[in-house]
PDB file of C-alpha atoms in Angstrom:
ATOM      1  CA  UNK X  19     196.889-154.218 103.240  1.00 47.00           C
ATOM      2  CA  UNK X  20     193.681-155.828 101.948  1.00 46.00           C
ATOM      3  CA  UNK X  21     190.085-154.116 101.646  1.00 48.00           C
ATOM      4  CA  UNK X  22     186.976-156.524 102.573  1.00 50.00           C
ATOM      5  CA  UNK X  23     183.381-156.705 101.017  1.00 47.00           C
ATOM      6  CA  UNK X  24     182.082-153.805 103.295  1.00 47.00           C
ATOM      7  CA  UNK X  25     184.941-152.435 102.467  1.00 48.00           C
ATOM      8  CA  UNK X  26     185.068-151.723  98.346  1.00 46.00           C
ATOM      9  CA  UNK X  27     181.005-150.857  99.281  1.00 45.00           C
ATOM     10  CA  UNK X  28     181.927-147.855 101.110  1.00 47.00           C
ATOM     11  CA  UNK X  29     184.060-146.585  98.175  1.00 48.00           C
ATOM     12  CA  UNK X  30     181.404-146.744  96.334  1.00 42.00           C
ATOM     13  CA  UNK X  31     179.017-145.778  97.489  1.00 50.00           C
ATOM     14  CA  UNK X  32     181.290-142.730  98.978  1.00 49.00           C
ATOM     15  CA  UNK X  33     181.739-142.530  94.590  1.00 47.00           C
ATOM     16  CA  UNK X  34     178.239-142.171  93.755  1.00 50.00           C
ATOM     17  CA  UNK X  35     177.783-139.288  96.306  1.00 55.00           C
ATOM     18  CA  UNK X  36     179.974-137.156  94.848  1.00 53.00           C
ATOM     19  CA  UNK X  37     179.163-138.296  91.094  1.00 46.00           C
ATOM     20  CA  UNK X  38     175.071-137.162  92.618  1.00 54.00           C
ATOM     21  CA  UNK X  39     176.470-133.835  94.684  1.00 57.00           C
ATOM     22  CA  UNK X  40     178.278-133.106  90.951  1.00 48.00           C
ATOM     23  CA  UNK X  41     175.594-134.171  88.907  1.00 49.00           C
ATOM     24  CA  UNK X  42     172.974-132.093  91.268  1.00 57.00           C
ATOM     25  CA  UNK X  43     175.228-128.410  90.991  1.00 54.00           C
ATOM     26  CA  UNK X  44     176.136-128.869  87.729  1.00 49.00           C
ATOM     27  CA  UNK X  45     171.617-128.819  87.510  1.00 54.00           C
ATOM     28  CA  UNK X  46     171.417-126.539  89.808  1.00 55.00           C
ATOM     29  CA  UNK X  47     174.105-123.972  87.562  1.00 47.00           C
ATOM     30  CA  UNK X  48     172.504-125.271  84.153  1.00 50.00           C
ATOM     31  CA  UNK X  49     169.241-123.875  85.670  1.00 52.00           C
ATOM     32  CA  UNK X  50     171.377-120.727  87.303  1.00 50.00           C
ATOM     33  CA  UNK X  51     172.376-120.273  83.482  1.00 45.00           C
ATOM     34  CA  UNK X  52     168.446-120.548  81.612  1.00 49.00           C
ATOM     35  CA  UNK X  53     167.218-118.291  84.385  1.00 50.00           C
ATOM     36  CA  UNK X  54     170.141-115.890  83.488  1.00 48.00           C
ATOM     37  CA  UNK X  55     169.654-116.490  79.796  1.00 47.00           C
ATOM     38  CA  UNK X  56     165.874-115.722  79.985  1.00 49.00           C
ATOM     39  CA  UNK X  57     166.010-112.778  82.046  1.00 52.00           C
ATOM     40  CA  UNK X  58     168.375-110.913  79.649  1.00 48.00           C
ATOM     41  CA  UNK X  59     166.105-112.549  77.448  1.00 56.00           C
ATOM     42  CA  UNK X  60     162.804-110.127  78.635  1.00 56.00           C
ATOM     43  CA  UNK X  61     164.732-107.768  79.348  1.00 47.00           C
ATOM     44  CA  UNK X  62     166.515-107.294  75.497  1.00 53.00           C
ATOM     45  CA  UNK X  63     162.353-108.475  74.234  1.00 60.00           C
ATOM     46  CA  UNK X  64     161.491-105.638  76.442  1.00 57.00           C
ATOM     47  CA  UNK X  65     163.945-102.447  74.705  1.00 57.00           C
ATOM     48  CA  UNK X  66     163.535-103.198  71.895  1.00 62.00           C
ATOM     49  CA  UNK X  67     159.646-102.974  72.348  1.00 60.00           C
ATOM     50  CA  UNK X  68     160.306-100.201  74.274  1.00 59.00           C
ATOM     51  CA  UNK X  69     161.992 -98.082  71.308  1.00 57.00           C
ATOM     52  CA  UNK X  70     159.735 -99.485  68.954  1.00 62.00           C
ATOM     53  CA  UNK X  71     156.952 -97.899  71.024  1.00 56.00           C
ATOM     54  CA  UNK X  72     158.892 -94.592  70.762  1.00 53.00           C
ATOM     55  CA  UNK X  73     159.641 -94.596  67.343  1.00 52.00           C
ATOM     56  CA  UNK X  74     155.765 -94.785  66.589  1.00 49.00           C
ATOM     57  CA  UNK X  75     155.129 -92.465  68.784  1.00 50.00           C
ATOM     58  CA  UNK X  76     154.476 -88.183  67.799  1.00 48.00           C
ATOM     59  CA  UNK X  77     157.509 -85.245  68.821  1.00 49.00           C
ATOM     60  CA  UNK X  78     156.610 -82.110  68.059  1.00 51.00           C
ATOM     61  CA  UNK X  79     160.253 -81.598  66.490  1.00 55.00           C
ATOM     62  CA  UNK X  80     159.459 -84.018  63.302  1.00 77.00           C
ATOM     63  CA  UNK X  81     159.616 -83.924  59.941  1.00 80.00           C
ATOM     64  CA  UNK X  82     155.713 -84.335  59.899  1.00 82.00           C
ATOM     65  CA  UNK X  83     154.846 -82.341  61.970  1.00 85.00           C
ATOM     66  CA  UNK X  84     156.519 -79.281  61.594  1.00 84.00           C
ATOM     67  CA  UNK X  85     154.670 -79.543  57.885  1.00 87.00           C
ATOM     68  CA  UNK X  86     151.861 -79.579  59.233  1.00 90.00           C
ATOM     69  CA  UNK X  87     152.531 -76.649  61.179  1.00 91.00           C
ATOM     70  CA  UNK X  88     153.913 -75.147  58.082  1.00 92.00           C
ATOM     71  CA  UNK X  89     149.399 -75.821  56.610  1.00 93.00           C
ATOM     72  CA  UNK X  90     148.098 -74.212  59.274  1.00 93.00           C
ATOM     73  CA  UNK X  91     150.075 -70.946  59.376  1.00 94.00           C
ATOM     74  CA  UNK X  92     149.364 -71.386  56.484  1.00 94.00           C
ATOM     75  CA  UNK X  93     146.081 -71.767  56.072  1.00 93.00           C
ATOM     76  CA  UNK X  94     145.817 -69.283  58.978  1.00 93.00           C
ATOM     77  CA  UNK X  95     146.023 -66.578  56.044  1.00 92.00           C
ATOM     78  CA  UNK X  96     143.158 -66.509  55.075  1.00 89.00           C
ATOM     79  CA  UNK X  97     142.243 -64.945  58.614  1.00 87.00           C
ATOM     80  CA  UNK X  98     141.955 -60.598  57.377  1.00 81.00           C
ATOM     81  CA  UNK X  99     143.973 -60.128  60.603  1.00 83.00           C
ATOM     82  CA  UNK X 100     146.730 -62.463  59.470  1.00 89.00           C
ATOM     83  CA  UNK X 101     147.392 -61.291  55.830  1.00 91.00           C
ATOM     84  CA  UNK X 102     148.206 -57.309  55.561  1.00 93.00           C
ATOM     85  CA  UNK X 103     146.531 -56.186  51.889  1.00 93.00           C
ATOM     86  CA  UNK X 104     147.745 -56.270  48.811  1.00 94.00           C
ATOM     87  CA  UNK X 105     149.784 -59.018  50.128  1.00 96.00           C
ATOM     88  CA  UNK X 106     149.505 -62.527  48.501  1.00 94.00           C
ATOM     89  CA  UNK X 107     151.706 -65.825  49.209  1.00 95.00           C
ATOM     90  CA  UNK X 108     152.358 -69.166  48.131  1.00 93.00           C
ATOM     91  CA  UNK X 109     153.910 -72.167  49.500  1.00 94.00           C
ATOM     92  CA  UNK X 110     156.812 -73.573  46.292  1.00 92.00           C
ATOM     93  CA  UNK X 111     154.808 -76.504  43.958  1.00 87.00           C
ATOM     94  CA  UNK X 112     157.793 -78.828  45.068  1.00 89.00           C
ATOM     95  CA  UNK X 113     158.470 -76.694  47.925  1.00 92.00           C
ATOM     96  CA  UNK X 114     156.563 -76.386  51.445  1.00 93.00           C
ATOM     97  CA  UNK X 115     159.142 -74.582  53.739  1.00 95.00           C
ATOM     98  CA  UNK X 116     159.899 -71.781  50.949  1.00 96.00           C
ATOM     99  CA  UNK X 117     157.218 -69.344  49.859  1.00 96.00           C
ATOM    100  CA  UNK X 118     156.856 -67.088  47.072  1.00 95.00           C
ATOM    101  CA  UNK X 119     154.553 -63.492  47.509  1.00 95.00           C
ATOM    102  CA  UNK X 120     153.923 -60.255  45.878  1.00 95.00           C
ATOM    103  CA  UNK X 121     153.674 -57.190  47.290  1.00 97.00           C
ATOM    104  CA  UNK X 122     151.190 -54.071  45.726  1.00 96.00           C
ATOM    105  CA  UNK X 123     151.867 -50.857  47.139  1.00 97.00           C
ATOM    106  CA  UNK X 124     149.093 -48.663  46.649  1.00 94.00           C
ATOM    107  CA  UNK X 125     150.594 -45.048  48.263  1.00 95.00           C
ATOM    108  CA  UNK X 126     153.823 -43.389  49.374  1.00 96.00           C
ATOM    109  CA  UNK X 127     157.119 -43.951  47.446  1.00 97.00           C
ATOM    110  CA  UNK X 128     157.228 -46.625  46.420  1.00 98.00           C
ATOM    111  CA  UNK X 129     153.641 -46.739  45.000  1.00 97.00           C
ATOM    112  CA  UNK X 130     152.097 -48.653  42.187  1.00 95.00           C
ATOM    113  CA  UNK X 131     155.233 -51.311  42.965  1.00 96.00           C
ATOM    114  CA  UNK X 132     154.606 -55.109  42.627  1.00 95.00           C
ATOM    115  CA  UNK X 133     157.246 -56.332  44.711  1.00 96.00           C
ATOM    116  CA  UNK X 134     157.785 -59.796  43.980  1.00 95.00           C
ATOM    117  CA  UNK X 135     159.337 -62.033  46.597  1.00 96.00           C
ATOM    118  CA  UNK X 136     160.151 -65.208  48.396  1.00 97.00           C
ATOM    119  CA  UNK X 137     160.640 -66.001  51.698  1.00 98.00           C
ATOM    120  CA  UNK X 138     163.054 -70.059  53.350  1.00 98.00           C
ATOM    121  CA  UNK X 139     161.319 -71.480  56.104  1.00 97.00           C
ATOM    122  CA  UNK X 140     164.292 -73.189  57.843  1.00 95.00           C
ATOM    123  CA  UNK X 141     163.961 -76.675  59.298  1.00 92.00           C
ATOM    124  CA  UNK X 142     164.568 -75.160  62.446  1.00 93.00           C
ATOM    125  CA  UNK X 143     161.482 -73.588  62.319  1.00 94.00           C
ATOM    126  CA  UNK X 144     159.858 -71.971  64.745  1.00 93.00           C
ATOM    127  CA  UNK X 145     163.101 -71.849  66.349  1.00 94.00           C
ATOM    128  CA  UNK X 146     164.518 -69.716  63.958  1.00 96.00           C
ATOM    129  CA  UNK X 147     163.281 -66.910  62.564  1.00 97.00           C
ATOM    130  CA  UNK X 148     162.656 -67.272  57.648  1.00 98.00           C
ATOM    131  CA  UNK X 149     164.571 -64.912  55.609  1.00 98.00           C
ATOM    132  CA  UNK X 150     162.582 -62.911  53.182  1.00 98.00           C
ATOM    133  CA  UNK X 151     164.503 -62.005  49.646  1.00 98.00           C
ATOM    134  CA  UNK X 152     163.105 -60.077  46.670  1.00 97.00           C
ATOM    135  CA  UNK X 153     162.886 -61.360  43.718  1.00 93.00           C
ATOM    136  CA  UNK X 154     162.574 -57.839  41.804  1.00 90.00           C
ATOM    137  CA  UNK X 155     165.434 -55.645  42.083  1.00 93.00           C
ATOM    138  CA  UNK X 156     164.756 -53.235  45.271  1.00 96.00           C
ATOM    139  CA  UNK X 157     166.271 -50.074  46.756  1.00 97.00           C
ATOM    140  CA  UNK X 158     165.524 -49.688  50.654  1.00 98.00           C
ATOM    141  CA  UNK X 159     167.290 -49.014  52.932  1.00 99.00           C
ATOM    142  CA  UNK X 160     165.921 -52.270  54.317  1.00 99.00           C
ATOM    143  CA  UNK X 161     167.533 -54.715  51.625  1.00 98.00           C
ATOM    144  CA  UNK X 162     171.300 -55.630  51.232  1.00 98.00           C
ATOM    145  CA  UNK X 163     173.022 -55.904  47.413  1.00 95.00           C
ATOM    146  CA  UNK X 164     171.323 -59.361  47.422  1.00 96.00           C
ATOM    147  CA  UNK X 165     167.736 -59.076  47.981  1.00 97.00           C
ATOM    148  CA  UNK X 166     167.526 -59.878  50.847  1.00 98.00           C
ATOM    149  CA  UNK X 167     165.457 -58.221  53.782  1.00 98.00           C
ATOM    150  CA  UNK X 168     166.921 -57.158  57.504  1.00 98.00           C
ATOM    151  CA  UNK X 169     164.116 -58.552  60.127  1.00 98.00           C
ATOM    152  CA  UNK X 170     166.059 -57.429  62.660  1.00 97.00           C
ATOM    153  CA  UNK X 171     165.439 -53.784  64.005  1.00 97.00           C
ATOM    154  CA  UNK X 172     161.574 -54.990  64.306  1.00 97.00           C
ATOM    155  CA  UNK X 173     162.543 -58.892  65.905  1.00 98.00           C
ATOM    156  CA  UNK X 174     165.887 -57.939  68.090  1.00 96.00           C
ATOM    157  CA  UNK X 175     164.889 -61.320  68.904  1.00 97.00           C
ATOM    158  CA  UNK X 176     162.489 -64.327  67.923  1.00 97.00           C
ATOM    159  CA  UNK X 177     159.992 -66.243  70.019  1.00 97.00           C
ATOM    160  CA  UNK X 178     159.509 -68.945  68.535  1.00 94.00           C
ATOM    161  CA  UNK X 179     155.201 -69.586  69.066  1.00 92.00           C
ATOM    162  CA  UNK X 180     155.125 -65.731  70.122  1.00 96.00           C
ATOM    163  CA  UNK X 181     156.184 -64.609  66.359  1.00 96.00           C
ATOM    164  CA  UNK X 182     155.200 -66.159  63.580  1.00 96.00           C
ATOM    165  CA  UNK X 183     155.607 -66.065  59.629  1.00 97.00           C
ATOM    166  CA  UNK X 184     152.079 -63.364  59.541  1.00 96.00           C
ATOM    167  CA  UNK X 185     153.977 -61.050  61.661  1.00 97.00           C
ATOM    168  CA  UNK X 186     156.494 -60.929  58.609  1.00 98.00           C
ATOM    169  CA  UNK X 187     154.143 -60.493  55.677  1.00 97.00           C
ATOM    170  CA  UNK X 188     153.533 -57.360  58.190  1.00 97.00           C
ATOM    171  CA  UNK X 189     156.333 -55.598  58.638  1.00 98.00           C
ATOM    172  CA  UNK X 190     157.319 -56.489  54.811  1.00 98.00           C
ATOM    173  CA  UNK X 191     154.088 -54.812  54.209  1.00 97.00           C
ATOM    174  CA  UNK X 192     154.774 -52.196  55.979  1.00 98.00           C
ATOM    175  CA  UNK X 193     158.688 -51.758  55.221  1.00 98.00           C
ATOM    176  CA  UNK X 194     157.154 -49.182  52.696  1.00 98.00           C
ATOM    177  CA  UNK X 195     155.231 -46.397  54.459  1.00 97.00           C
ATOM    178  CA  UNK X 196     155.885 -43.313  55.858  1.00 96.00           C
ATOM    179  CA  UNK X 197     156.303 -44.531  59.618  1.00 96.00           C
ATOM    180  CA  UNK X 198     158.867 -47.410  59.518  1.00 97.00           C
ATOM    181  CA  UNK X 199     160.957 -45.668  57.048  1.00 98.00           C
ATOM    182  CA  UNK X 200     160.849 -42.643  59.915  1.00 98.00           C
ATOM    183  CA  UNK X 201     161.539 -44.687  62.557  1.00 98.00           C
ATOM    184  CA  UNK X 202     164.885 -46.661  60.870  1.00 98.00           C
ATOM    185  CA  UNK X 203     167.632 -46.810  62.592  1.00 98.00           C
ATOM    186  CA  UNK X 204     171.529 -47.100  60.389  1.00 97.00           C
ATOM    187  CA  UNK X 205     173.131 -50.215  61.702  1.00 97.00           C
ATOM    188  CA  UNK X 206     170.112 -52.879  61.080  1.00 98.00           C
ATOM    189  CA  UNK X 207     169.675 -51.377  57.811  1.00 98.00           C
ATOM    190  CA  UNK X 208     171.981 -52.626  55.055  1.00 98.00           C
ATOM    191  CA  UNK X 209     172.158 -50.546  52.520  1.00 98.00           C
ATOM    192  CA  UNK X 210     173.399 -46.735  53.868  1.00 98.00           C
ATOM    193  CA  UNK X 211     173.051 -45.615  50.926  1.00 98.00           C
ATOM    194  CA  UNK X 212     169.843 -45.681  50.355  1.00 98.00           C
ATOM    195  CA  UNK X 213     169.165 -44.439  54.900  1.00 98.00           C
ATOM    196  CA  UNK X 214     171.136 -41.650  54.235  1.00 98.00           C
ATOM    197  CA  UNK X 215     169.270 -40.036  51.335  1.00 98.00           C
ATOM    198  CA  UNK X 216     166.031 -40.660  52.796  1.00 98.00           C
ATOM    199  CA  UNK X 217     167.969 -38.972  55.897  1.00 97.00           C
ATOM    200  CA  UNK X 218     169.476 -36.432  54.700  1.00 98.00           C
ATOM    201  CA  UNK X 219     167.423 -35.882  50.268  1.00 97.00           C
ATOM    202  CA  UNK X 220     164.273 -37.091  50.844  1.00 96.00           C
ATOM    203  CA  UNK X 221     163.744 -35.484  47.058  1.00 97.00           C
ATOM    204  CA  UNK X 222     167.189 -38.057  45.201  1.00 98.00           C
ATOM    205  CA  UNK X 223     165.462 -41.231  47.265  1.00 98.00           C
ATOM    206  CA  UNK X 224     161.955 -40.591  46.376  1.00 98.00           C
ATOM    207  CA  UNK X 225     162.365 -40.726  42.761  1.00 97.00           C
ATOM    208  CA  UNK X 226     165.414 -43.619  42.814  1.00 98.00           C
ATOM    209  CA  UNK X 227     161.836 -45.790  44.854  1.00 98.00           C
ATOM    210  CA  UNK X 228     159.592 -44.382  42.317  1.00 97.00           C
ATOM    211  CA  UNK X 229     162.001 -45.878  39.318  1.00 97.00           C
ATOM    212  CA  UNK X 230     161.983 -48.265  41.933  1.00 96.00           C
ATOM    213  CA  UNK X 231     158.235 -49.414  41.426  1.00 96.00           C
ATOM    214  CA  UNK X 232     157.805 -47.718  37.677  1.00 96.00           C
ATOM    215  CA  UNK X 233     160.633 -51.026  37.212  1.00 95.00           C
ATOM    216  CA  UNK X 234     158.705 -53.495  38.699  1.00 94.00           C
ATOM    217  CA  UNK X 235     155.529 -52.865  36.194  1.00 92.00           C
ATOM    218  CA  UNK X 236     157.140 -53.259  33.180  1.00 92.00           C
ATOM    219  CA  UNK X 237     156.516 -55.908  30.881  1.00 87.00           C
ATOM    220  CA  UNK X 238     160.662 -57.707  31.207  1.00 84.00           C
ATOM    221  CA  UNK X 239     159.626 -57.799  35.443  1.00 82.00           C
ATOM    222  CA  UNK X 240     156.265 -58.761  35.971  1.00 85.00           C
ATOM    223  CA  UNK X 241     155.308 -61.114  33.521  1.00 82.00           C
ATOM    224  CA  UNK X 242     158.633 -62.987  34.243  1.00 78.00           C
ATOM    225  CA  UNK X 243     158.136 -66.508  35.379  1.00 67.00           C
ATOM    226  CA  UNK X 244     161.042 -67.145  37.522  1.00 70.00           C
ATOM    227  CA  UNK X 245     161.267 -69.520  38.744  1.00 75.00           C
ATOM    228  CA  UNK X 246     159.986 -71.847  38.240  1.00 76.00           C
ATOM    229  CA  UNK X 247     158.327 -73.190  40.709  1.00 77.00           C
ATOM    230  CA  UNK X 248     157.144 -70.145  41.322  1.00 79.00           C
ATOM    231  CA  UNK X 249     153.279 -70.051  41.379  1.00 75.00           C
ATOM    232  CA  UNK X 250     151.889 -67.019  41.358  1.00 82.00           C
ATOM    233  CA  UNK X 251     152.278 -65.765  37.643  1.00 80.00           C
ATOM    234  CA  UNK X 252     151.420 -62.705  35.749  1.00 81.00           C
ATOM    235  CA  UNK X 253     149.877 -63.077  31.988  1.00 77.00           C
ATOM    236  CA  UNK X 254     149.930 -60.645  29.248  1.00 79.00           C
ATOM    237  CA  UNK X 255     146.185 -58.660  29.092  1.00 74.00           C
ATOM    238  CA  UNK X 256     144.791 -58.521  26.323  1.00 74.00           C
ATOM    239  CA  UNK X 257     142.580 -56.110  24.714  1.00 79.00           C
ATOM    240  CA  UNK X 258     139.592 -57.298  24.174  1.00 82.00           C
ATOM    241  CA  UNK X 259     139.890 -59.250  28.095  1.00 77.00           C
ATOM    242  CA  UNK X 260     140.635 -55.354  29.352  1.00 73.00           C
ATOM    243  CA  UNK X 261     137.729 -54.495  27.477  1.00 79.00           C
ATOM    244  CA  UNK X 262     135.211 -56.587  29.227  1.00 82.00           C
ATOM    245  CA  UNK X 263     137.240 -55.785  32.504  1.00 77.00           C
ATOM    246  CA  UNK X 264     136.383 -52.547  31.745  1.00 75.00           C
ATOM    247  CA  UNK X 265     132.534 -52.602  31.117  1.00 82.00           C
ATOM    248  CA  UNK X 266     132.266 -55.372  33.930  1.00 82.00           C
ATOM    249  CA  UNK X 267     133.473 -52.111  36.116  1.00 80.00           C
ATOM    250  CA  UNK X 268     131.469 -49.490  34.300  1.00 82.00           C
ATOM    251  CA  UNK X 269     128.129 -50.504  34.385  1.00 80.00           C
ATOM    252  CA  UNK X 270     129.249 -51.668  38.218  1.00 73.00           C
ATOM    253  CA  UNK X 271     128.809 -47.794  38.941  1.00 62.00           C
ATOM    254  CA  UNK X 272     126.220 -47.173  36.401  1.00 57.00           C
ATOM    255  CA  UNK X 273     123.114 -47.262  38.780  1.00 53.00           C
ATOM    256  CA  UNK X 274     124.528 -46.078  42.326  1.00 52.00           C
ATOM    257  CA  UNK X 275     121.749 -46.450  44.875  1.00 54.00           C
ATOM    258  CA  UNK X 276     120.108 -44.293  45.994  1.00 47.00           C
ATOM    259  CA  UNK X 277     120.184 -41.783  48.728  1.00 47.00           C
ATOM    260  CA  UNK X 278     118.785 -42.905  51.819  1.00 48.00           C
ATOM    261  CA  UNK X 279     117.686 -39.128  52.665  1.00 49.00           C
ATOM    262  CA  UNK X 280     116.850 -37.561  49.418  1.00 44.00           C
ATOM    263  CA  UNK X 281     116.116 -40.686  47.402  1.00 42.00           C
ATOM    264  CA  UNK X 282     118.018 -39.091  45.029  1.00 44.00           C
ATOM    265  CA  UNK X 283     120.921 -40.547  42.830  1.00 38.00           C
ATOM    266  CA  UNK X 284     124.518 -40.377  44.822  1.00 40.00           C
ATOM    267  CA  UNK X 285     127.064 -38.253  42.280  1.00 43.00           C
ATOM    268  CA  UNK X 286     128.948 -41.220  40.062  1.00 42.00           C
ATOM    269  CA  UNK X 287     132.970 -41.517  40.552  1.00 46.00           C
ATOM    270  CA  UNK X 288     133.321 -38.724  36.469  1.00 45.00           C
ATOM    271  CA  UNK X 289     137.477 -40.265  36.655  1.00 50.00           C
ATOM    272  CA  UNK X 290     137.100 -43.923  36.796  1.00 50.00           C
ATOM    273  CA  UNK X 291     137.061 -44.421  33.213  1.00 53.00           C
ATOM    274  CA  UNK X 292     140.463 -42.111  33.448  1.00 57.00           C
ATOM    275  CA  UNK X 293     141.943 -44.160  36.316  1.00 55.00           C
ATOM    276  CA  UNK X 294     141.166 -47.704  34.603  1.00 53.00           C
ATOM    277  CA  UNK X 295     142.971 -46.109  31.286  1.00 56.00           C
ATOM    278  CA  UNK X 296     146.278 -45.156  33.256  1.00 57.00           C
ATOM    279  CA  UNK X 297     146.175 -48.605  35.314  1.00 54.00           C
ATOM    280  CA  UNK X 298     146.122 -50.233  31.959  1.00 54.00           C
ATOM    281  CA  UNK X 299     148.971 -48.146  30.526  1.00 55.00           C
ATOM    282  CA  UNK X 300     151.149 -48.996  33.650  1.00 53.00           C
ATOM    283  CA  UNK X 301     150.660 -52.678  32.463  1.00 50.00           C
ATOM    284  CA  UNK X 302     152.429 -51.858  29.376  1.00 49.00           C
TER     285      UNK X 302
END
C-alpha cells in the first residue's frame, strides 16, 4: 500500500506534536522539581536559622546563668540579714561551686571554737541543695564521721528559689545553740553517740564538745591552709603586732564618752586586758 506526500506530512506533524508534548511535560516536571528543591532548601535554611537563634537565646539552666545566680547569692551575703554574725565564707580560688567558710562560736558547749567548713554546690543547684562538710574534726549529733553536716531536719524538702545558701549558713550557726540541740530528732542525727550523750549525759557531752572546740584553735588546725584553693587563711600573730592591737583597743576605751545625765566618766571595763590576754593564750 503506497503513501503519498500528504500522508508523510501528517505523520511528521503527529510526530512533532508528540515530541512537543513530551518536551512540554519535561519542562513542567523540571520546573516542578526545581520548585520542590527550592522549597526544600528554603525550609532547611529556615530551620538552621531558627536553631542558630535558639542557641543564642539565654537559657535559665545554662551554665552562664547559674554562675551569675551564684555570684548574686555571694554578693548578697553582705546583707546583714543574710550572712549570720560569726560566719565568714569565700568562694574557692578555682571553682565558684565550692565555697569555704569558718564559724566562730562564742557561747554554749562549743564556745571558743573556730570551725572550718566547705560548701559544695552541685551543678543542679538550686534544684538540689548544697552539701556542707567540716574540715575541722567535729563531735556533733548532726555531723557524721566524714565531717558531713546533716540538714535533713531543717530542710526535709529542698525548695528551689525559696531555700538558699544563706539559709544553710544560718543553720550551721544555729546547730551549735541549745535551742537546736534540744529539738534534734534522732533519725536526722548521723552521730548517734553524740545525740545520746547530749540527751542522757550532758556533762560528758559538754566535755567532748569543749575538747573539740579547743582542738580547733590549736596551731595545727587553725594555721593549716588545706586545701590550697581555700582563700580563708589564718596566720600566727607576732608579739609586736599583738602589742600594737592591744594598745589600740586600750586607747579606744581609755576616754569613754561622758554620761548625758551627770557628765561623769562612765565606768571602764576593768577586765578588758585580762580578756585580751586570754584571747592570746587561746591562739597559742
